[in-house]
PDB file of C-alpha atoms in Angstrom:
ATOM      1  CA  UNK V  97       6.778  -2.994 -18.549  1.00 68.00           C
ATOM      2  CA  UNK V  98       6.743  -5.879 -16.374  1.00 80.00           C
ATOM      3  CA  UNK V  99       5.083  -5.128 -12.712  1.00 92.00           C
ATOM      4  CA  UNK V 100       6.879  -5.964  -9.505  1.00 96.00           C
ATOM      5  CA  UNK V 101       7.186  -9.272  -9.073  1.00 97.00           C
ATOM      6  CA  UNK V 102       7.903 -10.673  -5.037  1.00 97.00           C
ATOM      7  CA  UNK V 103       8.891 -14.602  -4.532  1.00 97.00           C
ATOM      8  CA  UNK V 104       7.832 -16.760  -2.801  1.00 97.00           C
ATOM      9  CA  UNK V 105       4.126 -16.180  -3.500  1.00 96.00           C
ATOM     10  CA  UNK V 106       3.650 -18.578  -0.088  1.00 97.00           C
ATOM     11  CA  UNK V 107       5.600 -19.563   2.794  1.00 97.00           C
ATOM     12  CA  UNK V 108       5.344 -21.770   5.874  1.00 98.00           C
ATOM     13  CA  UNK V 109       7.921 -21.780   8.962  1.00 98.00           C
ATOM     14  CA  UNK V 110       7.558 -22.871  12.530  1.00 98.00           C
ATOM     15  CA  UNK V 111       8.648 -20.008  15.251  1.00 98.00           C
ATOM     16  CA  UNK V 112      12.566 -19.793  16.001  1.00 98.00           C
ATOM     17  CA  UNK V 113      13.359 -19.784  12.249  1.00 98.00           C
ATOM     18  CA  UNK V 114      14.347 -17.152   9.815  1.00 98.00           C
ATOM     19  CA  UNK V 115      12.960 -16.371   6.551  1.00 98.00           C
ATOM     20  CA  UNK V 116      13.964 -13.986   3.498  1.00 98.00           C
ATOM     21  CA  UNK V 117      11.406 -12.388   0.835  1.00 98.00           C
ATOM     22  CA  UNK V 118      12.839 -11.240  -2.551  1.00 98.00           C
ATOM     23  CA  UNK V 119      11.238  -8.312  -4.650  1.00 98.00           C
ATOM     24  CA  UNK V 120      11.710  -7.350  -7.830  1.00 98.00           C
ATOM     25  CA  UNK V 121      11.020  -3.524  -9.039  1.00 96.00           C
ATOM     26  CA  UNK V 122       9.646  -1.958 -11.888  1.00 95.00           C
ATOM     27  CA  UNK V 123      12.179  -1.686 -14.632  1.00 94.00           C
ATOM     28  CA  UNK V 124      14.016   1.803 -14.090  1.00 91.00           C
ATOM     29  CA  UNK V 125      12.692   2.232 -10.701  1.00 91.00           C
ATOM     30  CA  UNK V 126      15.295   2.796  -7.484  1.00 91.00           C
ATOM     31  CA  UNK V 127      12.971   2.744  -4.858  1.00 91.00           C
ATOM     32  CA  UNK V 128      11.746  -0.355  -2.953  1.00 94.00           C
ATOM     33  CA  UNK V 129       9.143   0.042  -0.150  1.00 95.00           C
ATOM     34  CA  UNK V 130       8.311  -2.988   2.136  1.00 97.00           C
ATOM     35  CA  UNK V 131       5.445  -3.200   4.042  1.00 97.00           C
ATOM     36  CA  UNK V 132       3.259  -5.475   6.435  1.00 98.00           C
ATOM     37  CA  UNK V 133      -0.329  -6.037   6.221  1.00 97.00           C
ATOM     38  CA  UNK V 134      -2.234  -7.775   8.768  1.00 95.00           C
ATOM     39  CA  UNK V 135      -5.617  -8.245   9.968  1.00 91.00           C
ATOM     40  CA  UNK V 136      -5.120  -6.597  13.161  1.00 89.00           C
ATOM     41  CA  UNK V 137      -2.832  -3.762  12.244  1.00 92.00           C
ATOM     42  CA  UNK V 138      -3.543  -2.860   8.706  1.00 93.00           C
ATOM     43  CA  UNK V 139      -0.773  -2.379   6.483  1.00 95.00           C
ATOM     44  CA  UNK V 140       2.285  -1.168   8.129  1.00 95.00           C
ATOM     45  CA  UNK V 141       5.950   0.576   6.724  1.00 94.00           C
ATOM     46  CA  UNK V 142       8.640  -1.103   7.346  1.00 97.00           C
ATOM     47  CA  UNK V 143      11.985   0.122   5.479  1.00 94.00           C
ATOM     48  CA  UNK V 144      12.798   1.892   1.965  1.00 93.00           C
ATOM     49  CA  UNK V 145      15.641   0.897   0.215  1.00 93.00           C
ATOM     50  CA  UNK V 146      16.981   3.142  -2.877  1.00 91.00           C
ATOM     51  CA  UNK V 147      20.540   2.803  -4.409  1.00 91.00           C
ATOM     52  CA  UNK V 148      21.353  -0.003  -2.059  1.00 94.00           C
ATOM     53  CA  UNK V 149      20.860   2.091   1.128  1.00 93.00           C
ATOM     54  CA  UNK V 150      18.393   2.032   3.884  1.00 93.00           C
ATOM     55  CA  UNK V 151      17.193   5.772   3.805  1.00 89.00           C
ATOM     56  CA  UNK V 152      13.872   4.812   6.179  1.00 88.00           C
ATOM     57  CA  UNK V 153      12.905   2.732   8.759  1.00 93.00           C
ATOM     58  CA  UNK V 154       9.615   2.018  10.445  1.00 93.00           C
ATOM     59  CA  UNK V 155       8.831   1.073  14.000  1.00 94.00           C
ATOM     60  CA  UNK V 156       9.835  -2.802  13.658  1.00 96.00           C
ATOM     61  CA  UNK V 157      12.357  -4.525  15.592  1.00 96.00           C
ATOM     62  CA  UNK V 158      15.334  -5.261  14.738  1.00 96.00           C
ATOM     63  CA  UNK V 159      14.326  -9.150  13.510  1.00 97.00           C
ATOM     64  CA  UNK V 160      13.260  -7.412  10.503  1.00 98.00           C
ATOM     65  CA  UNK V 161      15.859  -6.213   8.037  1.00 97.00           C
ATOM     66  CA  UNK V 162      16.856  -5.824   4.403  1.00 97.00           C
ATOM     67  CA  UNK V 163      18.732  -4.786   1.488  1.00 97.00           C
ATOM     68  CA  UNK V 164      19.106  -4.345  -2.179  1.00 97.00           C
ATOM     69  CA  UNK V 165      20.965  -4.824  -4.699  1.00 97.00           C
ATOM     70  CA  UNK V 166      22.928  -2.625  -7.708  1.00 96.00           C
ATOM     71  CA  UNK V 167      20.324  -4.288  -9.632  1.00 95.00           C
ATOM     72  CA  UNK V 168      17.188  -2.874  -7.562  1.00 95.00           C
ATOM     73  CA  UNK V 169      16.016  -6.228  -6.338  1.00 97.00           C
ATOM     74  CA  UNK V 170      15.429  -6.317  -3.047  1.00 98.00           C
ATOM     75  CA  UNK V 171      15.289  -8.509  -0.032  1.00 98.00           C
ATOM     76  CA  UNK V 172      13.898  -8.963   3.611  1.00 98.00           C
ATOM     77  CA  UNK V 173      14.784 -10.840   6.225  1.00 98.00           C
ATOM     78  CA  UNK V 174      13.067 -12.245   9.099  1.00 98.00           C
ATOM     79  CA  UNK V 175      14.769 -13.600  11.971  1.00 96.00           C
ATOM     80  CA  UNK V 176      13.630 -15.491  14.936  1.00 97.00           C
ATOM     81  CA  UNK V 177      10.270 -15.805  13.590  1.00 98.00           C
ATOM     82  CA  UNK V 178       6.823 -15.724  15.729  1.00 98.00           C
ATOM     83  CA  UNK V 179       3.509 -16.422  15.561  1.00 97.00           C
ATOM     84  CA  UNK V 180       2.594 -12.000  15.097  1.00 97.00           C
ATOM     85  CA  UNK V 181       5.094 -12.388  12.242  1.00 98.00           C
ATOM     86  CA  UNK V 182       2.530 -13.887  10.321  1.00 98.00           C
ATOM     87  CA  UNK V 183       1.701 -11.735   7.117  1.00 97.00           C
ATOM     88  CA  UNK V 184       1.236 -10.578   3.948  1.00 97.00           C
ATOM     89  CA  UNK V 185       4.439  -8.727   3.358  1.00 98.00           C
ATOM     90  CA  UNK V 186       3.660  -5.914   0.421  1.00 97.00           C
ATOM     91  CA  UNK V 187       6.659  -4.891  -1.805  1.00 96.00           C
ATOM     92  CA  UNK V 188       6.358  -1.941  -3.812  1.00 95.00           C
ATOM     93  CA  UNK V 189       8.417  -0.022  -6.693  1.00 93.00           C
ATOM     94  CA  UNK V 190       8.574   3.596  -7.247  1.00 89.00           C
ATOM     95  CA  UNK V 191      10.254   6.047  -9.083  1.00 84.00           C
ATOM     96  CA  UNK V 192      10.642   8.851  -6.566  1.00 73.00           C
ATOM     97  CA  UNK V 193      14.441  10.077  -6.802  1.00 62.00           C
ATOM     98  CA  UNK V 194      16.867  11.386  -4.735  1.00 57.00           C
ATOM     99  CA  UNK V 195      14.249  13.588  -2.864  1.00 58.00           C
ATOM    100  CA  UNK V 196      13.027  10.677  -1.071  1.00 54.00           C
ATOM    101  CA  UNK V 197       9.077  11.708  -0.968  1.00 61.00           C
ATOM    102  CA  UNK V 198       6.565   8.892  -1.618  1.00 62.00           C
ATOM    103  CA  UNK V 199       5.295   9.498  -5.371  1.00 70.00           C
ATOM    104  CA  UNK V 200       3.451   6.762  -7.057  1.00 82.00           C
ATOM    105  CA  UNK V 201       4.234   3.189  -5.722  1.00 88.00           C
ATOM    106  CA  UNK V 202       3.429   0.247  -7.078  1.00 92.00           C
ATOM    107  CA  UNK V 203       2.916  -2.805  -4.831  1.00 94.00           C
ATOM    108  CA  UNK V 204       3.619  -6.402  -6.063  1.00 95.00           C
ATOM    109  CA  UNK V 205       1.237  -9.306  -5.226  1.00 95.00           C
ATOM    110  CA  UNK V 206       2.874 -10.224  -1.926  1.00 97.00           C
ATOM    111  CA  UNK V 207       4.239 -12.465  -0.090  1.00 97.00           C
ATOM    112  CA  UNK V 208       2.164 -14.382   2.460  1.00 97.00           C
ATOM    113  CA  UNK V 209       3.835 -15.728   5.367  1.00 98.00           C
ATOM    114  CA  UNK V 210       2.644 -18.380   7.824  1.00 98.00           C
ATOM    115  CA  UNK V 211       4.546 -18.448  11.060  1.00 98.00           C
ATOM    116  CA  UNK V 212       3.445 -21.793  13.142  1.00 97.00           C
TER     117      UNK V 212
ATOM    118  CA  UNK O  32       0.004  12.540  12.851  1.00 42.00           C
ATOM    119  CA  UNK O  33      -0.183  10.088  10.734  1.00 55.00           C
ATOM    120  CA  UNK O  34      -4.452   9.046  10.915  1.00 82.00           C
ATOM    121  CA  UNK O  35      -6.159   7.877   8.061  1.00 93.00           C
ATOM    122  CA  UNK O  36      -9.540   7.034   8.718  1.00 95.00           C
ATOM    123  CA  UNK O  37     -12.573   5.303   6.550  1.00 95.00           C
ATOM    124  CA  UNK O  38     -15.292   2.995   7.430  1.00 90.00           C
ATOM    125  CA  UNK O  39     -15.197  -0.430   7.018  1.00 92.00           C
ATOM    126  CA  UNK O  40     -18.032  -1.756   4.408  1.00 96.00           C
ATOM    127  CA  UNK O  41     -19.938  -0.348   1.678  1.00 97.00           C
ATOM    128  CA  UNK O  42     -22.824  -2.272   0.196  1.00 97.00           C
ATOM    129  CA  UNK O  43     -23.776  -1.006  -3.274  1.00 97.00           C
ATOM    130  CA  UNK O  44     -26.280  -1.878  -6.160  1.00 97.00           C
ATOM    131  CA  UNK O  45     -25.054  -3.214  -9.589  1.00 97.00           C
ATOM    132  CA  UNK O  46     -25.261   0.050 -11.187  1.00 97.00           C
ATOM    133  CA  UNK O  47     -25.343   2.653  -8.977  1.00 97.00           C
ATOM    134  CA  UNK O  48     -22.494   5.146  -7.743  1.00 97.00           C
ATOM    135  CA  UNK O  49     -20.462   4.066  -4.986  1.00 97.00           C
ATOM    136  CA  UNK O  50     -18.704   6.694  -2.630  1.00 97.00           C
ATOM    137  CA  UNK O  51     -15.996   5.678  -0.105  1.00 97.00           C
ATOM    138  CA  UNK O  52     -14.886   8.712   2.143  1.00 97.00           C
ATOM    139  CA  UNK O  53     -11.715   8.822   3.788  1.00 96.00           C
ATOM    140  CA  UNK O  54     -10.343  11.776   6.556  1.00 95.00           C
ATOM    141  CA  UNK O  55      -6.540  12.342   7.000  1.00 92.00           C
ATOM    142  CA  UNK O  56      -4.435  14.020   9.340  1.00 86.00           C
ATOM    143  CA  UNK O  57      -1.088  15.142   7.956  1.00 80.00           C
ATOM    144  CA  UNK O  58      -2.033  18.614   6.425  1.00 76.00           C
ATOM    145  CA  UNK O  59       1.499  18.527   4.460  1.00 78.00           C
ATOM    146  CA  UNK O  60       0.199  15.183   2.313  1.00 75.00           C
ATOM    147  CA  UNK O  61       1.638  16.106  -1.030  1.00 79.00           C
ATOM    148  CA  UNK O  62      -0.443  12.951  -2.536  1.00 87.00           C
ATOM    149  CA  UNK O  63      -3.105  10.921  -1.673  1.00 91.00           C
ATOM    150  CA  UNK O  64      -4.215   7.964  -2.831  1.00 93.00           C
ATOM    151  CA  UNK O  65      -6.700   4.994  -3.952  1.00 96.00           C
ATOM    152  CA  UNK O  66      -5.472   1.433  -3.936  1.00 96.00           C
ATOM    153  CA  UNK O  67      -8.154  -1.433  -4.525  1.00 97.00           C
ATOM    154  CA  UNK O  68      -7.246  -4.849  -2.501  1.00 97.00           C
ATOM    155  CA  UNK O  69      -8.998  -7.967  -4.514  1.00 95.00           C
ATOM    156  CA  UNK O  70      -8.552 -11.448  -2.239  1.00 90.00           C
ATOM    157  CA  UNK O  71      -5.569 -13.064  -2.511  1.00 86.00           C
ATOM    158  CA  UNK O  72      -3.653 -10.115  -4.409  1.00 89.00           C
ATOM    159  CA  UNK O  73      -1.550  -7.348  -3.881  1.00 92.00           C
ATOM    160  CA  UNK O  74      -2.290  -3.387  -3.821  1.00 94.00           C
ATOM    161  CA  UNK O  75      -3.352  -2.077  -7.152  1.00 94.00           C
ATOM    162  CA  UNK O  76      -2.988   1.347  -7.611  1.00 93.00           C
ATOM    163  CA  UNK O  77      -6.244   2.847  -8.753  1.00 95.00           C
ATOM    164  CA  UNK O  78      -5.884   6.639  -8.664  1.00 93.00           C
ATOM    165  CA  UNK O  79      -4.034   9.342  -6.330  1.00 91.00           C
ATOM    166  CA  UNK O  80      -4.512  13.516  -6.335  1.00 92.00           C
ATOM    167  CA  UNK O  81      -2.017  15.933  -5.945  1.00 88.00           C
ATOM    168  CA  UNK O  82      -2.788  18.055  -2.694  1.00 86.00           C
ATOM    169  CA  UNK O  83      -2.926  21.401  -4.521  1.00 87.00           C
ATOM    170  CA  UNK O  84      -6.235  19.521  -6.586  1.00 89.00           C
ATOM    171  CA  UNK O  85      -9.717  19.359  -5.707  1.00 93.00           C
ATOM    172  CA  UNK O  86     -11.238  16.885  -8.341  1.00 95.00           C
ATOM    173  CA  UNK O  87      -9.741  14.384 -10.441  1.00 95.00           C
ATOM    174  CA  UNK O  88     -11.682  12.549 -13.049  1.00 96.00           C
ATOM    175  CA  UNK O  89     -10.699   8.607 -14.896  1.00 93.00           C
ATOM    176  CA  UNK O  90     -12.872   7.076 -16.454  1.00 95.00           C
ATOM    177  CA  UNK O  91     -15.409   5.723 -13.884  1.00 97.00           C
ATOM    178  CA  UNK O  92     -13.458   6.904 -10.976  1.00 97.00           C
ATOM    179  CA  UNK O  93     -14.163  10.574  -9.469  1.00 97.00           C
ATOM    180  CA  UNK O  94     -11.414  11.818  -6.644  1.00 97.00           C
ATOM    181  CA  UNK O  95     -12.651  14.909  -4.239  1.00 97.00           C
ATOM    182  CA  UNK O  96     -10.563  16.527  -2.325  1.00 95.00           C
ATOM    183  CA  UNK O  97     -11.550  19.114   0.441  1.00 94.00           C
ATOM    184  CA  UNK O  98      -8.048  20.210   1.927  1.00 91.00           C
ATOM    185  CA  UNK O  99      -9.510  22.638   4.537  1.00 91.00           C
ATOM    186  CA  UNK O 100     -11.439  19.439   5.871  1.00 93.00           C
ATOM    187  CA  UNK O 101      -8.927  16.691   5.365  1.00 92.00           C
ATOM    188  CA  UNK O 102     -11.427  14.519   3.658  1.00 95.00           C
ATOM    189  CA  UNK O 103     -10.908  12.515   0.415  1.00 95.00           C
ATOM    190  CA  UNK O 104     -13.817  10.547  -1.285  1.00 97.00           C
ATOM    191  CA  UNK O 105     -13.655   8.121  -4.379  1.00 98.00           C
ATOM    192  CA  UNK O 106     -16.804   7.813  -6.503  1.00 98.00           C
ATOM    193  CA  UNK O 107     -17.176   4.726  -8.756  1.00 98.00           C
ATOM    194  CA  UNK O 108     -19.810   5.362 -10.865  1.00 98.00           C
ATOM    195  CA  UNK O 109     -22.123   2.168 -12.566  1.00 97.00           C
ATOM    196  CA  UNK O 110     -20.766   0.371 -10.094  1.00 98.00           C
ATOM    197  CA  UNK O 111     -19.797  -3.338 -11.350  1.00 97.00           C
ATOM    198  CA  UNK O 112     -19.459  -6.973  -9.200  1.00 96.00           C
ATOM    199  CA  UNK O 113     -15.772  -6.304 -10.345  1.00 95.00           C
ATOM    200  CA  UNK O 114     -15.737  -3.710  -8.116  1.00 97.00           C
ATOM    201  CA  UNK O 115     -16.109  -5.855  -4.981  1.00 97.00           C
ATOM    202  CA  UNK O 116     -12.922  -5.480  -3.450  1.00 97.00           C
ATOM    203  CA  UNK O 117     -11.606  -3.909  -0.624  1.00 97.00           C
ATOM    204  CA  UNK O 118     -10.273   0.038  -1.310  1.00 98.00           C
ATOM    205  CA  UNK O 119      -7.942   1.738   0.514  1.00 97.00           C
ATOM    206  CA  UNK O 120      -7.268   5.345   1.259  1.00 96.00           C
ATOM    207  CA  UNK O 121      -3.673   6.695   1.821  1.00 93.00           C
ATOM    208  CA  UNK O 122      -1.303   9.487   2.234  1.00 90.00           C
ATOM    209  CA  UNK O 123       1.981  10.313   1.708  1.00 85.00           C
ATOM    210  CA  UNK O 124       3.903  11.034   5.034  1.00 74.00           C
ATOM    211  CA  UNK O 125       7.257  12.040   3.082  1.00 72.00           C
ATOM    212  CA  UNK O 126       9.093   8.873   2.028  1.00 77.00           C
ATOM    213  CA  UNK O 127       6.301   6.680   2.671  1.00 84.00           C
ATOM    214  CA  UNK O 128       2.204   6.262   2.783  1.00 89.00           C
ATOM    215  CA  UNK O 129       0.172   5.746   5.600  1.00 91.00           C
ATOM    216  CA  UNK O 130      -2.859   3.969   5.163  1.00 94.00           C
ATOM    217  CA  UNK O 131      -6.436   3.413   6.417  1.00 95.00           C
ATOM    218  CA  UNK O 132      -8.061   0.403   7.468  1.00 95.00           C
ATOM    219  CA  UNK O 133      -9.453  -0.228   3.984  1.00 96.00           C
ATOM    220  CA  UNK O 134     -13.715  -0.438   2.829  1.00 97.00           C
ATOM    221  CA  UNK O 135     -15.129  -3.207   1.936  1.00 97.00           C
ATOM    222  CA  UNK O 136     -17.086  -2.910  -0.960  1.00 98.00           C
ATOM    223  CA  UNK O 137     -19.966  -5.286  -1.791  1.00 97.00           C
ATOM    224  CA  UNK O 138     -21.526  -4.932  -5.211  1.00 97.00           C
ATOM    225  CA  UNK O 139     -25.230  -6.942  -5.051  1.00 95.00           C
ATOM    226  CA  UNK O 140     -27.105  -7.728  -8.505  1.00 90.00           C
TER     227      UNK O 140
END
């Protein structure tokens, strides 16, 4: 099977401007997990998506938001960037079902934003 | 609470065993888990234990758990420059994991 796969790999955007991240799950799997990992905070949860709704939320603003898909692909969006924005944003694919508890997840390679 | 705790480097001989010890918080964990970090990539899933475990054996990789103590520890055994990475320690807080602030691990020849 095919990992998760996030796009861009790389991004660059000056402060004021939005951005969205795409992710790709493992084949079969419902669940879609974003998180943030930086240097000064570690990595951090943001949302879980599975069949196209939100069922969690981390402690984020609301600049930060996403979605998926009937397909399981699954986006974030950034608004009104800054300079803390700046990030490796961590997708990951699991299989957990309707009972919502974290079993394995599987994290693509990430996306790595540069806010300037 | 949601505390995961490990220190930050290990420095380790080509060869030898390396142990990276981790404490949690969140007595109702169901899993916990290994992830290695290499630079420039994404979380790779090495291993994870079921709470109701104490060991768990792959290959090179050895998983303790002491649930009365909230500690976890991963042994790599003949311990390889592949190994430099950074690992990370995490549980599962329900519908997502809450990690530590990752070990370094340096493997010197």
């Amino acid at each position: 099977k095919a990992g998760v796969t996030q796009t861009p790999r790389y991004l660059i955007k000056t402060r004021g401007q939005q951005v969205t991240l795409s992710c790709s799950p493992i084949s079969g799997h419902r669940s879609v997990s974003w998180y943030q990992q930086t240097p000064g905070q570690g990595l951090q949860f943001l949302f879980e998506y599975f069949s196209e709704t939100q069922r969690n939320k981390g402690n984020f603003p609301g600049r930060f938001s996403g979605r998926q898909f009937s397909n399981s692909r699954s986006e974030m969006n950034v608004s009104t960037l800054e300079l803390g924005d700046s990030a490796l944003y961590l997708c990951a694919s699991s299989s957990t079902g309707t009972s919502g508890r974290a079993g394995e997840q599987f994290f693509g390679p990430g996306t790595r934003l540069t806010v300037l | 609470g949601e505390d995961v705790e490990q220190s930050l480097f290990l420095s380790v001989r080509e060869g030898d065993s390396s142990v990276i010890n981790c404490t949690y918080t969140d007595s109702s964990s169901t899993y916990l888990y290994w992830y290695k970090q290499e630079p420039g990539a994404g979380l790779q899933l090495l291993t994870y234990i079921f709470s109701n475990m104490d060991m768990k054996q792959d290959q090179r990789l050895t998983v303790l758990l002491n649930k009365k103590d909230k500690h976890l520890s991963l042994r790599i055994a003949d311990t390889q420059t592949g190994d430099s990475a950074i690992y990370f320690c995490a549980e599962s807080n329900d519908y997502k994991l809450s990690f530590g602030a990752g070990t370094t691990v340096t493997v010197r020849a």
